[in-house]
């Protein structure tokens, strides 16, 4: 264990832990887009900048391990200015369609723009658009809107590291980079809908849940997936006695941060079950 001080709070954390996770032990949440605890670290979104005493430059918290005696500032003026700049660049091409975006209420970009963004912008150029990629089915369960993508590569890393199917990849370069399926094949692996879970914005959404309910109206209850004997931890989203979705609930020992499509879409069958009277068997059924 090592001792670190984060925003004036001294805490002991495991040696080698990154600053994002270490800050959580002190009750400090550092904003992240590209970082996910179940995926490799790439440090490319830069929203997690923090200031460390004794270091001349700001560092990315996700890729910086703790050291004994480290003193970290996550809300200094330098950090605030850096995060404002990052948010301005991310929003330079992002469409302002929050009212019609199915990710509204669960969007990292929406939340962080309020907490860390500026109320003005220097951008005067026309926003980049991806014609033909605004709303397309890239698989049986996932809908893509490339205009909303912030190139965090979470979805790409998921298909490389977790599903190991390599369905998604980055194509083109620079400002024209976009997410696409490999060789035009559909995103159709047993965990395909998880790419929508890891997407921090509304670029990838689950077709079965789109526009069924606003997430702030849903009630979320903890449960266990009924799909098999593994017992994946899930959250059941329901409204007015109707189940609208199953989503994975983090449980490192059982399912990590994921759940398979088979279990996820059993939510569609829950509403068809007769629960107010006993089932009866007919004939040899």
mmCIF file of N, CA and C in Angstrom, residues 80-204:
data_model
loop_
_atom_site.group_PDB
_atom_site.id
_atom_site.type_symbol
_atom_site.label_atom_id
_atom_site.label_comp_id
_atom_site.label_asym_id
_atom_site.label_seq_id
_atom_site.Cartn_x
_atom_site.Cartn_y
_atom_site.Cartn_z
ATOM 1 N N UNK A 80 -8.831 22.913 -14.596
ATOM 2 C CA UNK A 80 -10.111 23.420 -15.088
ATOM 3 C C UNK A 80 -9.978 23.954 -16.514
ATOM 4 N N UNK A 81 -8.930 24.729 -16.780
ATOM 5 C CA UNK A 81 -8.722 25.287 -18.110
ATOM 6 C C UNK A 81 -8.469 24.186 -19.141
ATOM 7 N N UNK A 82 -7.707 23.174 -18.757
ATOM 8 C CA UNK A 82 -7.400 22.082 -19.679
ATOM 9 C C UNK A 82 -8.662 21.295 -20.036
ATOM 10 N N UNK A 83 -9.488 21.036 -19.043
ATOM 11 C CA UNK A 83 -10.720 20.277 -19.310
ATOM 12 C C UNK A 83 -11.694 21.084 -20.151
ATOM 13 N N UNK A 84 -11.735 22.385 -19.934
ATOM 14 C CA UNK A 84 -12.574 23.243 -20.773
ATOM 15 C C UNK A 84 -12.141 23.145 -22.238
ATOM 16 N N UNK A 85 -10.839 23.153 -22.471
ATOM 17 C CA UNK A 85 -10.316 23.073 -23.835
ATOM 18 C C UNK A 85 -10.652 21.724 -24.461
ATOM 19 N N UNK A 86 -10.499 20.651 -23.692
ATOM 20 C CA UNK A 86 -10.832 19.312 -24.195
ATOM 21 C C UNK A 86 -12.301 19.243 -24.578
ATOM 22 N N UNK A 87 -13.168 19.744 -23.712
ATOM 23 C CA UNK A 87 -14.598 19.716 -23.991
ATOM 24 C C UNK A 87 -14.939 20.535 -25.232
ATOM 25 N N UNK A 88 -14.254 21.659 -25.423
ATOM 26 C CA UNK A 88 -14.531 22.489 -26.593
ATOM 27 C C UNK A 88 -14.182 21.754 -27.878
ATOM 28 N N UNK A 89 -13.067 21.035 -27.872
ATOM 29 C CA UNK A 89 -12.686 20.270 -29.058
ATOM 30 C C UNK A 89 -13.652 19.114 -29.305
ATOM 31 N N UNK A 90 -14.086 18.435 -28.245
ATOM 32 C CA UNK A 90 -15.014 17.318 -28.422
ATOM 33 C C UNK A 90 -16.361 17.784 -28.958
ATOM 34 N N UNK A 91 -16.774 18.968 -28.550
ATOM 35 C CA UNK A 91 -18.066 19.489 -28.981
ATOM 36 C C UNK A 91 -17.996 20.230 -30.311
ATOM 37 N N UNK A 92 -16.784 20.393 -30.855
ATOM 38 C CA UNK A 92 -16.629 21.134 -32.108
ATOM 39 C C UNK A 92 -17.443 20.509 -33.228
ATOM 40 N N UNK A 93 -17.501 19.173 -33.259
ATOM 41 C CA UNK A 93 -18.229 18.478 -34.320
ATOM 42 C C UNK A 93 -19.444 17.718 -33.820
ATOM 43 N N UNK A 94 -19.645 17.731 -32.527
ATOM 44 C CA UNK A 94 -20.752 16.952 -31.974
ATOM 45 C C UNK A 94 -22.082 17.662 -32.232
ATOM 46 N N UNK A 95 -23.094 16.941 -32.736
ATOM 47 C CA UNK A 95 -24.390 17.596 -32.997
ATOM 48 C C UNK A 95 -25.097 17.965 -31.699
ATOM 49 N N UNK A 96 -25.823 19.062 -31.722
ATOM 50 C CA UNK A 96 -26.570 19.497 -30.546
ATOM 51 C C UNK A 96 -27.985 18.922 -30.615
ATOM 52 N N UNK A 97 -28.065 17.595 -30.503
ATOM 53 C CA UNK A 97 -29.357 16.923 -30.639
ATOM 54 C C UNK A 97 -29.733 16.142 -29.385
ATOM 55 N N UNK A 98 -29.330 16.655 -28.229
ATOM 56 C CA UNK A 98 -29.629 15.970 -26.968
ATOM 57 C C UNK A 98 -31.119 15.665 -26.780
ATOM 58 N N UNK A 99 -32.045 16.571 -27.158
ATOM 59 C CA UNK A 99 -33.460 16.273 -26.933
ATOM 60 C C UNK A 99 -33.964 15.040 -27.675
ATOM 61 N N UNK A 100 -33.346 14.688 -28.805
ATOM 62 C CA UNK A 100 -33.803 13.539 -29.571
ATOM 63 C C UNK A 100 -32.818 12.373 -29.514
ATOM 64 N N UNK A 101 -31.773 12.505 -28.718
ATOM 65 C CA UNK A 101 -30.773 11.444 -28.587
ATOM 66 C C UNK A 101 -31.208 10.459 -27.514
ATOM 67 N N UNK A 102 -31.165 9.175 -27.842
ATOM 68 C CA UNK A 102 -31.615 8.159 -26.901
ATOM 69 C C UNK A 102 -30.655 7.984 -25.729
ATOM 70 N N UNK A 103 -29.461 8.556 -25.840
ATOM 71 C CA UNK A 103 -28.482 8.462 -24.765
ATOM 72 C C UNK A 103 -28.663 9.563 -23.728
ATOM 73 N N UNK A 104 -29.523 10.537 -24.005
ATOM 74 C CA UNK A 104 -29.726 11.655 -23.086
ATOM 75 C C UNK A 104 -30.114 11.139 -21.708
ATOM 76 N N UNK A 105 -29.455 11.681 -20.702
ATOM 77 C CA UNK A 105 -29.665 11.224 -19.334
ATOM 78 C C UNK A 105 -28.618 10.237 -18.876
ATOM 79 N N UNK A 106 -27.919 9.617 -19.838
ATOM 80 C CA UNK A 106 -26.826 8.692 -19.523
ATOM 81 C C UNK A 106 -25.564 9.052 -20.299
ATOM 82 N N UNK A 107 -25.518 10.244 -20.841
ATOM 83 C CA UNK A 107 -24.430 10.648 -21.724
ATOM 84 C C UNK A 107 -23.322 11.334 -20.932
ATOM 85 N N UNK A 108 -22.110 10.802 -21.025
ATOM 86 C CA UNK A 108 -20.966 11.406 -20.351
ATOM 87 C C UNK A 108 -20.698 12.801 -20.892
ATOM 88 N N UNK A 109 -20.823 12.961 -22.209
ATOM 89 C CA UNK A 109 -20.530 14.253 -22.822
ATOM 90 C C UNK A 109 -21.509 15.312 -22.324
ATOM 91 N N UNK A 110 -22.751 14.934 -22.191
ATOM 92 C CA UNK A 110 -23.774 15.846 -21.684
ATOM 93 C C UNK A 110 -23.457 16.257 -20.246
ATOM 94 N N UNK A 111 -23.122 15.283 -19.414
ATOM 95 C CA UNK A 111 -22.831 15.569 -18.007
ATOM 96 C C UNK A 111 -21.562 16.398 -17.844
ATOM 97 N N UNK A 112 -20.499 15.998 -18.534
ATOM 98 C CA UNK A 112 -19.214 16.664 -18.353
ATOM 99 C C UNK A 112 -19.188 18.051 -18.984
ATOM 100 N N UNK A 113 -20.007 18.269 -20.015
ATOM 101 C CA UNK A 113 -20.060 19.608 -20.594
ATOM 102 C C UNK A 113 -20.659 20.599 -19.607
ATOM 103 N N UNK A 114 -21.552 20.105 -18.743
ATOM 104 C CA UNK A 114 -22.120 20.961 -17.712
ATOM 105 C C UNK A 114 -21.133 21.181 -16.570
ATOM 106 N N UNK A 115 -20.390 20.127 -16.214
ATOM 107 C CA UNK A 115 -19.488 20.206 -15.063
ATOM 108 C C UNK A 115 -18.131 20.818 -15.401
ATOM 109 N N UNK A 116 -17.650 20.579 -16.633
ATOM 110 C CA UNK A 116 -16.270 20.968 -16.955
ATOM 111 C C UNK A 116 -16.155 21.819 -18.212
ATOM 112 N N UNK A 117 -17.251 22.037 -18.927
ATOM 113 C CA UNK A 117 -17.189 22.797 -20.166
ATOM 114 C C UNK A 117 -17.394 24.286 -19.947
ATOM 115 N N UNK A 118 -17.217 25.050 -21.021
ATOM 116 C CA UNK A 118 -17.434 26.496 -20.991
ATOM 117 C C UNK A 118 -18.789 26.817 -21.605
ATOM 118 N N UNK A 119 -19.282 27.994 -21.333
ATOM 119 C CA UNK A 119 -20.576 28.389 -21.892
ATOM 120 C C UNK A 119 -20.428 29.144 -23.202
ATOM 121 N N UNK A 120 -19.210 29.204 -23.722
ATOM 122 C CA UNK A 120 -18.954 29.824 -25.022
ATOM 123 C C UNK A 120 -18.032 28.921 -25.829
ATOM 124 N N UNK A 121 -17.856 29.221 -27.102
ATOM 125 C CA UNK A 121 -16.963 28.433 -27.941
ATOM 126 C C UNK A 121 -16.235 29.335 -28.925
ATOM 127 N N UNK A 122 -15.041 28.919 -29.338
ATOM 128 C CA UNK A 122 -14.272 29.642 -30.342
ATOM 129 C C UNK A 122 -14.490 29.048 -31.737
ATOM 130 N N UNK A 123 -15.231 27.946 -31.816
ATOM 131 C CA UNK A 123 -15.392 27.232 -33.070
ATOM 132 C C UNK A 123 -16.409 27.935 -33.965
ATOM 133 N N UNK A 124 -16.005 28.225 -35.197
ATOM 134 C CA UNK A 124 -16.899 28.891 -36.147
ATOM 135 C C UNK A 124 -17.065 28.078 -37.429
ATOM 136 N N UNK A 125 -16.318 26.979 -37.563
ATOM 137 C CA UNK A 125 -16.389 26.163 -38.773
ATOM 138 C C UNK A 125 -17.656 25.304 -38.774
ATOM 139 N N UNK A 126 -18.035 24.847 -39.950
ATOM 140 C CA UNK A 126 -19.188 23.952 -40.084
ATOM 141 C C UNK A 126 -18.845 22.600 -39.470
ATOM 142 N N UNK A 127 -19.773 22.026 -38.735
ATOM 143 C CA UNK A 127 -19.529 20.745 -38.076
ATOM 144 C C UNK A 127 -19.330 19.629 -39.108
ATOM 145 N N UNK A 128 -18.439 18.725 -38.797
ATOM 146 C CA UNK A 128 -18.220 17.559 -39.643
ATOM 147 C C UNK A 128 -19.433 16.635 -39.561
ATOM 148 N N UNK A 129 -19.858 16.122 -40.687
ATOM 149 C CA UNK A 129 -20.946 15.152 -40.708
ATOM 150 C C UNK A 129 -20.490 13.910 -41.468
ATOM 151 N N UNK A 130 -21.129 12.817 -41.176
ATOM 152 C CA UNK A 130 -20.789 11.545 -41.816
ATOM 153 C C UNK A 130 -22.037 11.039 -42.553
ATOM 154 N N UNK A 131 -22.190 11.471 -43.782
ATOM 155 C CA UNK A 131 -23.383 11.125 -44.543
ATOM 156 C C UNK A 131 -23.478 9.612 -44.741
ATOM 157 N N UNK A 132 -24.669 9.108 -44.489
ATOM 158 C CA UNK A 132 -24.882 7.665 -44.607
ATOM 159 C C UNK A 132 -24.606 6.911 -43.328
ATOM 160 N N UNK A 133 -24.001 7.601 -42.342
ATOM 161 C CA UNK A 133 -23.662 6.958 -41.081
ATOM 162 C C UNK A 133 -24.415 7.581 -39.905
ATOM 163 N N UNK A 134 -25.439 8.393 -40.217
ATOM 164 C CA UNK A 134 -26.166 9.066 -39.139
ATOM 165 C C UNK A 134 -27.066 8.118 -38.368
ATOM 166 N N UNK A 135 -27.633 7.150 -39.058
ATOM 167 C CA UNK A 135 -28.516 6.188 -38.403
ATOM 168 C C UNK A 135 -28.552 4.919 -39.233
ATOM 169 N N UNK A 136 -27.693 3.993 -38.890
ATOM 170 C CA UNK A 136 -27.654 2.750 -39.649
ATOM 171 C C UNK A 136 -27.480 1.574 -38.707
ATOM 172 N N UNK A 137 -28.076 0.473 -39.060
ATOM 173 C CA UNK A 137 -27.943 -0.749 -38.279
ATOM 174 C C UNK A 137 -26.624 -1.418 -38.661
ATOM 175 N N UNK A 138 -25.705 -1.500 -37.707
ATOM 176 C CA UNK A 138 -24.433 -2.167 -38.001
ATOM 177 C C UNK A 138 -24.458 -3.622 -37.555
ATOM 178 N N UNK A 139 -25.590 -4.038 -37.025
ATOM 179 C CA UNK A 139 -25.793 -5.415 -36.601
ATOM 180 C C UNK A 139 -27.249 -5.598 -36.226
ATOM 181 N N UNK A 140 -27.632 -6.785 -35.796
ATOM 182 C CA UNK A 140 -29.042 -7.031 -35.467
ATOM 183 C C UNK A 140 -29.536 -6.258 -34.252
ATOM 184 N N UNK A 141 -28.613 -5.786 -33.395
ATOM 185 C CA UNK A 141 -29.039 -5.127 -32.162
ATOM 186 C C UNK A 141 -28.496 -3.716 -31.974
ATOM 187 N N UNK A 142 -27.544 -3.284 -32.778
ATOM 188 C CA UNK A 142 -26.864 -2.014 -32.520
ATOM 189 C C UNK A 142 -27.079 -1.036 -33.666
ATOM 190 N N UNK A 143 -27.452 0.215 -33.304
ATOM 191 C CA UNK A 143 -27.646 1.287 -34.267
ATOM 192 C C UNK A 143 -26.523 2.309 -34.085
ATOM 193 N N UNK A 144 -25.938 2.744 -35.187
ATOM 194 C CA UNK A 144 -24.816 3.683 -35.153
ATOM 195 C C UNK A 144 -25.219 5.060 -35.639
ATOM 196 N N UNK A 145 -24.777 6.100 -34.919
ATOM 197 C CA UNK A 145 -24.837 7.481 -35.400
ATOM 198 C C UNK A 145 -23.427 8.039 -35.273
ATOM 199 N N UNK A 146 -22.680 7.990 -36.372
ATOM 200 C CA UNK A 146 -21.269 8.356 -36.342
ATOM 201 C C UNK A 146 -21.054 9.830 -36.038
ATOM 202 N N UNK A 147 -22.045 10.671 -36.313
ATOM 203 C CA UNK A 147 -21.893 12.100 -36.034
ATOM 204 C C UNK A 147 -21.669 12.366 -34.551
ATOM 205 N N UNK A 148 -22.149 11.477 -33.696
ATOM 206 C CA UNK A 148 -22.019 11.676 -32.256
ATOM 207 C C UNK A 148 -20.738 11.064 -31.684
ATOM 208 N N UNK A 149 -19.989 10.349 -32.480
ATOM 209 C CA UNK A 149 -18.814 9.627 -31.985
ATOM 210 C C UNK A 149 -17.705 10.597 -31.578
ATOM 211 N N UNK A 150 -17.038 10.304 -30.451
ATOM 212 C CA UNK A 150 -15.922 11.132 -29.995
ATOM 213 C C UNK A 150 -14.596 10.374 -30.078
ATOM 214 N N UNK A 151 -14.596 9.242 -30.777
ATOM 215 C CA UNK A 151 -13.379 8.471 -31.044
ATOM 216 C C UNK A 151 -12.678 8.006 -29.764
ATOM 217 N N UNK A 152 -13.442 7.591 -28.785
ATOM 218 C CA UNK A 152 -12.840 7.080 -27.551
ATOM 219 C C UNK A 152 -12.312 5.663 -27.725
ATOM 220 N N UNK A 153 -12.755 4.956 -28.751
ATOM 221 C CA UNK A 153 -12.358 3.586 -29.122
ATOM 222 C C UNK A 153 -12.756 2.535 -28.092
ATOM 223 N N UNK A 154 -13.639 2.854 -27.171
ATOM 224 C CA UNK A 154 -14.095 1.828 -26.226
ATOM 225 C C UNK A 154 -14.694 0.628 -26.968
ATOM 226 N N UNK A 155 -15.547 0.899 -27.950
ATOM 227 C CA UNK A 155 -16.218 -0.183 -28.665
ATOM 228 C C UNK A 155 -15.224 -1.050 -29.428
ATOM 229 N N UNK A 156 -14.237 -0.405 -30.044
ATOM 230 C CA UNK A 156 -13.222 -1.148 -30.788
ATOM 231 C C UNK A 156 -12.430 -2.047 -29.843
ATOM 232 N N UNK A 157 -12.028 -1.499 -28.705
ATOM 233 C CA UNK A 157 -11.261 -2.296 -27.737
ATOM 234 C C UNK A 157 -12.092 -3.435 -27.160
ATOM 235 N N UNK A 158 -13.397 -3.214 -26.999
ATOM 236 C CA UNK A 158 -14.237 -4.298 -26.495
ATOM 237 C C UNK A 158 -14.223 -5.494 -27.447
ATOM 238 N N UNK A 159 -14.381 -5.237 -28.747
ATOM 239 C CA UNK A 159 -14.421 -6.357 -29.693
ATOM 240 C C UNK A 159 -13.053 -7.012 -29.868
ATOM 241 N N UNK A 160 -11.994 -6.294 -29.532
ATOM 242 C CA UNK A 160 -10.660 -6.887 -29.618
ATOM 243 C C UNK A 160 -10.290 -7.657 -28.360
ATOM 244 N N UNK A 161 -10.659 -7.112 -27.202
ATOM 245 C CA UNK A 161 -10.149 -7.652 -25.936
ATOM 246 C C UNK A 161 -11.145 -8.529 -25.181
ATOM 247 N N UNK A 162 -12.434 -8.262 -25.312
ATOM 248 C CA UNK A 162 -13.424 -9.008 -24.533
ATOM 249 C C UNK A 162 -14.127 -10.047 -25.390
ATOM 250 N N UNK A 163 -14.814 -9.612 -26.432
ATOM 251 C CA UNK A 163 -15.482 -10.599 -27.299
ATOM 252 C C UNK A 163 -14.477 -11.318 -28.197
ATOM 253 N N UNK A 164 -13.319 -10.670 -28.444
ATOM 254 C CA UNK A 164 -12.244 -11.212 -29.282
ATOM 255 C C UNK A 164 -12.736 -11.570 -30.680
ATOM 256 N N UNK A 165 -13.705 -10.802 -31.159
ATOM 257 C CA UNK A 165 -14.256 -11.033 -32.493
ATOM 258 C C UNK A 165 -13.763 -10.011 -33.511
ATOM 259 N N UNK A 166 -13.159 -8.915 -33.043
ATOM 260 C CA UNK A 166 -12.566 -7.893 -33.921
ATOM 261 C C UNK A 166 -13.573 -7.363 -34.942
ATOM 262 N N UNK A 167 -14.818 -7.192 -34.511
ATOM 263 C CA UNK A 167 -15.853 -6.740 -35.442
ATOM 264 C C UNK A 167 -15.681 -5.281 -35.854
ATOM 265 N N UNK A 168 -15.241 -4.438 -34.921
ATOM 266 C CA UNK A 168 -15.189 -3.002 -35.182
ATOM 267 C C UNK A 168 -13.754 -2.522 -35.329
ATOM 268 N N UNK A 169 -13.580 -1.485 -36.125
ATOM 269 C CA UNK A 169 -12.243 -0.922 -36.325
ATOM 270 C C UNK A 169 -12.362 0.551 -36.684
ATOM 271 N N UNK A 170 -11.251 1.257 -36.542
ATOM 272 C CA UNK A 170 -11.169 2.655 -36.960
ATOM 273 C C UNK A 170 -10.750 2.704 -38.427
ATOM 274 N N UNK A 171 -11.425 3.543 -39.175
ATOM 275 C CA UNK A 171 -11.067 3.695 -40.582
ATOM 276 C C UNK A 171 -10.781 5.160 -40.886
ATOM 277 N N UNK A 172 -10.018 5.411 -41.937
ATOM 278 C CA UNK A 172 -9.584 6.736 -42.365
ATOM 279 C C UNK A 172 -8.620 7.341 -41.339
ATOM 280 N N UNK A 173 -8.408 8.656 -41.401
ATOM 281 C CA UNK A 173 -7.408 9.301 -40.554
ATOM 282 C C UNK A 173 -7.894 10.647 -40.038
ATOM 283 N N UNK A 174 -7.249 11.084 -38.949
ATOM 284 C CA UNK A 174 -7.468 12.427 -38.416
ATOM 285 C C UNK A 174 -8.923 12.752 -38.173
ATOM 286 N N UNK A 175 -9.323 13.924 -38.636
ATOM 287 C CA UNK A 175 -10.676 14.414 -38.432
ATOM 288 C C UNK A 175 -11.714 13.574 -39.171
ATOM 289 N N UNK A 176 -11.269 12.772 -40.134
ATOM 290 C CA UNK A 176 -12.194 11.966 -40.927
ATOM 291 C C UNK A 176 -12.311 10.528 -40.404
ATOM 292 N N UNK A 177 -11.671 10.230 -39.286
ATOM 293 C CA UNK A 177 -11.729 8.886 -38.724
ATOM 294 C C UNK A 177 -13.162 8.522 -38.338
ATOM 295 N N UNK A 178 -13.535 7.286 -38.611
ATOM 296 C CA UNK A 178 -14.865 6.831 -38.229
ATOM 297 C C UNK A 178 -14.819 5.351 -37.837
ATOM 298 N N UNK A 179 -15.839 4.937 -37.096
ATOM 299 C CA UNK A 179 -15.958 3.551 -36.658
ATOM 300 C C UNK A 179 -16.759 2.775 -37.691
ATOM 301 N N UNK A 180 -16.271 1.603 -38.064
ATOM 302 C CA UNK A 180 -17.000 0.781 -39.024
ATOM 303 C C UNK A 180 -16.763 -0.689 -38.700
ATOM 304 N N UNK A 181 -17.638 -1.523 -39.225
ATOM 305 C CA UNK A 181 -17.443 -2.961 -39.045
ATOM 306 C C UNK A 181 -16.347 -3.438 -39.984
ATOM 307 N N UNK A 182 -15.669 -4.471 -39.576
ATOM 308 C CA UNK A 182 -14.540 -4.976 -40.355
ATOM 309 C C UNK A 182 -15.045 -5.590 -41.660
ATOM 310 N N UNK A 183 -14.534 -5.094 -42.770
ATOM 311 C CA UNK A 183 -14.883 -5.582 -44.113
ATOM 312 C C UNK A 183 -16.376 -5.534 -44.393
ATOM 313 N N UNK A 184 -17.097 -4.633 -43.689
ATOM 314 C CA UNK A 184 -18.517 -4.485 -43.960
ATOM 315 C C UNK A 184 -19.404 -5.580 -43.406
ATOM 316 N N UNK A 185 -18.821 -6.518 -42.660
ATOM 317 C CA UNK A 185 -19.619 -7.594 -42.070
ATOM 318 C C UNK A 185 -20.415 -7.036 -40.887
ATOM 319 N N UNK A 186 -21.594 -7.598 -40.594
ATOM 320 C CA UNK A 186 -22.407 -7.067 -39.485
ATOM 321 C C UNK A 186 -21.792 -7.337 -38.120
ATOM 322 N N UNK A 187 -22.080 -6.460 -37.180
ATOM 323 C CA UNK A 187 -21.664 -6.657 -35.793
ATOM 324 C C UNK A 187 -22.623 -7.667 -35.177
ATOM 325 N N UNK A 188 -22.236 -8.919 -35.193
ATOM 326 C CA UNK A 188 -23.150 -9.980 -34.782
ATOM 327 C C UNK A 188 -22.405 -11.038 -33.985
ATOM 328 N N UNK A 189 -21.903 -10.637 -32.816
ATOM 329 C CA UNK A 189 -21.284 -11.609 -31.920
ATOM 330 C C UNK A 189 -22.170 -11.768 -30.686
ATOM 331 N N UNK A 190 -21.937 -12.771 -29.853
ATOM 332 C CA UNK A 190 -22.839 -13.036 -28.720
ATOM 333 C C UNK A 190 -22.897 -11.922 -27.679
ATOM 334 N N UNK A 191 -21.977 -10.945 -27.734
ATOM 335 C CA UNK A 191 -21.966 -9.849 -26.762
ATOM 336 C C UNK A 191 -22.070 -8.493 -27.466
ATOM 337 N N UNK A 192 -22.665 -8.468 -28.649
ATOM 338 C CA UNK A 192 -22.617 -7.263 -29.491
ATOM 339 C C UNK A 192 -23.198 -6.030 -28.815
ATOM 340 N N UNK A 193 -24.267 -6.181 -28.035
ATOM 341 C CA UNK A 193 -24.917 -5.002 -27.440
ATOM 342 C C UNK A 193 -24.066 -4.357 -26.361
ATOM 343 N N UNK A 194 -23.023 -5.026 -25.906
ATOM 344 C CA UNK A 194 -22.140 -4.430 -24.899
ATOM 345 C C UNK A 194 -21.407 -3.211 -25.448
ATOM 346 N N UNK A 195 -21.248 -3.119 -26.775
ATOM 347 C CA UNK A 195 -20.566 -1.948 -27.330
ATOM 348 C C UNK A 195 -21.404 -0.692 -27.094
ATOM 349 N N UNK A 196 -22.724 -0.847 -27.008
ATOM 350 C CA UNK A 196 -23.574 0.295 -26.679
ATOM 351 C C UNK A 196 -23.443 0.654 -25.203
ATOM 352 N N UNK A 197 -23.217 -0.355 -24.352
ATOM 353 C CA UNK A 197 -23.015 -0.089 -22.925
ATOM 354 C C UNK A 197 -21.758 0.741 -22.693
ATOM 355 N N UNK A 198 -20.684 0.414 -23.396
ATOM 356 C CA UNK A 198 -19.414 1.106 -23.158
ATOM 357 C C UNK A 198 -19.330 2.439 -23.880
ATOM 358 N N UNK A 199 -20.193 2.670 -24.873
ATOM 359 C CA UNK A 199 -20.168 3.949 -25.580
ATOM 360 C C UNK A 199 -20.595 5.063 -24.629
ATOM 361 N N UNK A 200 -19.741 6.073 -24.404
ATOM 362 C CA UNK A 200 -20.080 7.120 -23.432
ATOM 363 C C UNK A 200 -21.029 8.175 -23.971
ATOM 364 N N UNK A 201 -21.311 8.125 -25.282
ATOM 365 C CA UNK A 201 -22.215 9.092 -25.901
ATOM 366 C C UNK A 201 -23.315 8.321 -26.638
ATOM 367 N N UNK A 202 -23.999 8.956 -27.570
ATOM 368 C CA UNK A 202 -25.094 8.287 -28.267
ATOM 369 C C UNK A 202 -24.718 7.762 -29.630
ATOM 370 N N UNK A 203 -23.440 7.442 -29.841
ATOM 371 C CA UNK A 203 -22.999 6.960 -31.148
ATOM 372 C C UNK A 203 -23.458 5.535 -31.420
ATOM 373 N N UNK A 204 -23.534 4.718 -30.381
ATOM 374 C CA UNK A 204 -24.002 3.342 -30.502
ATOM 375 C C UNK A 204 -25.111 3.111 -29.487
#
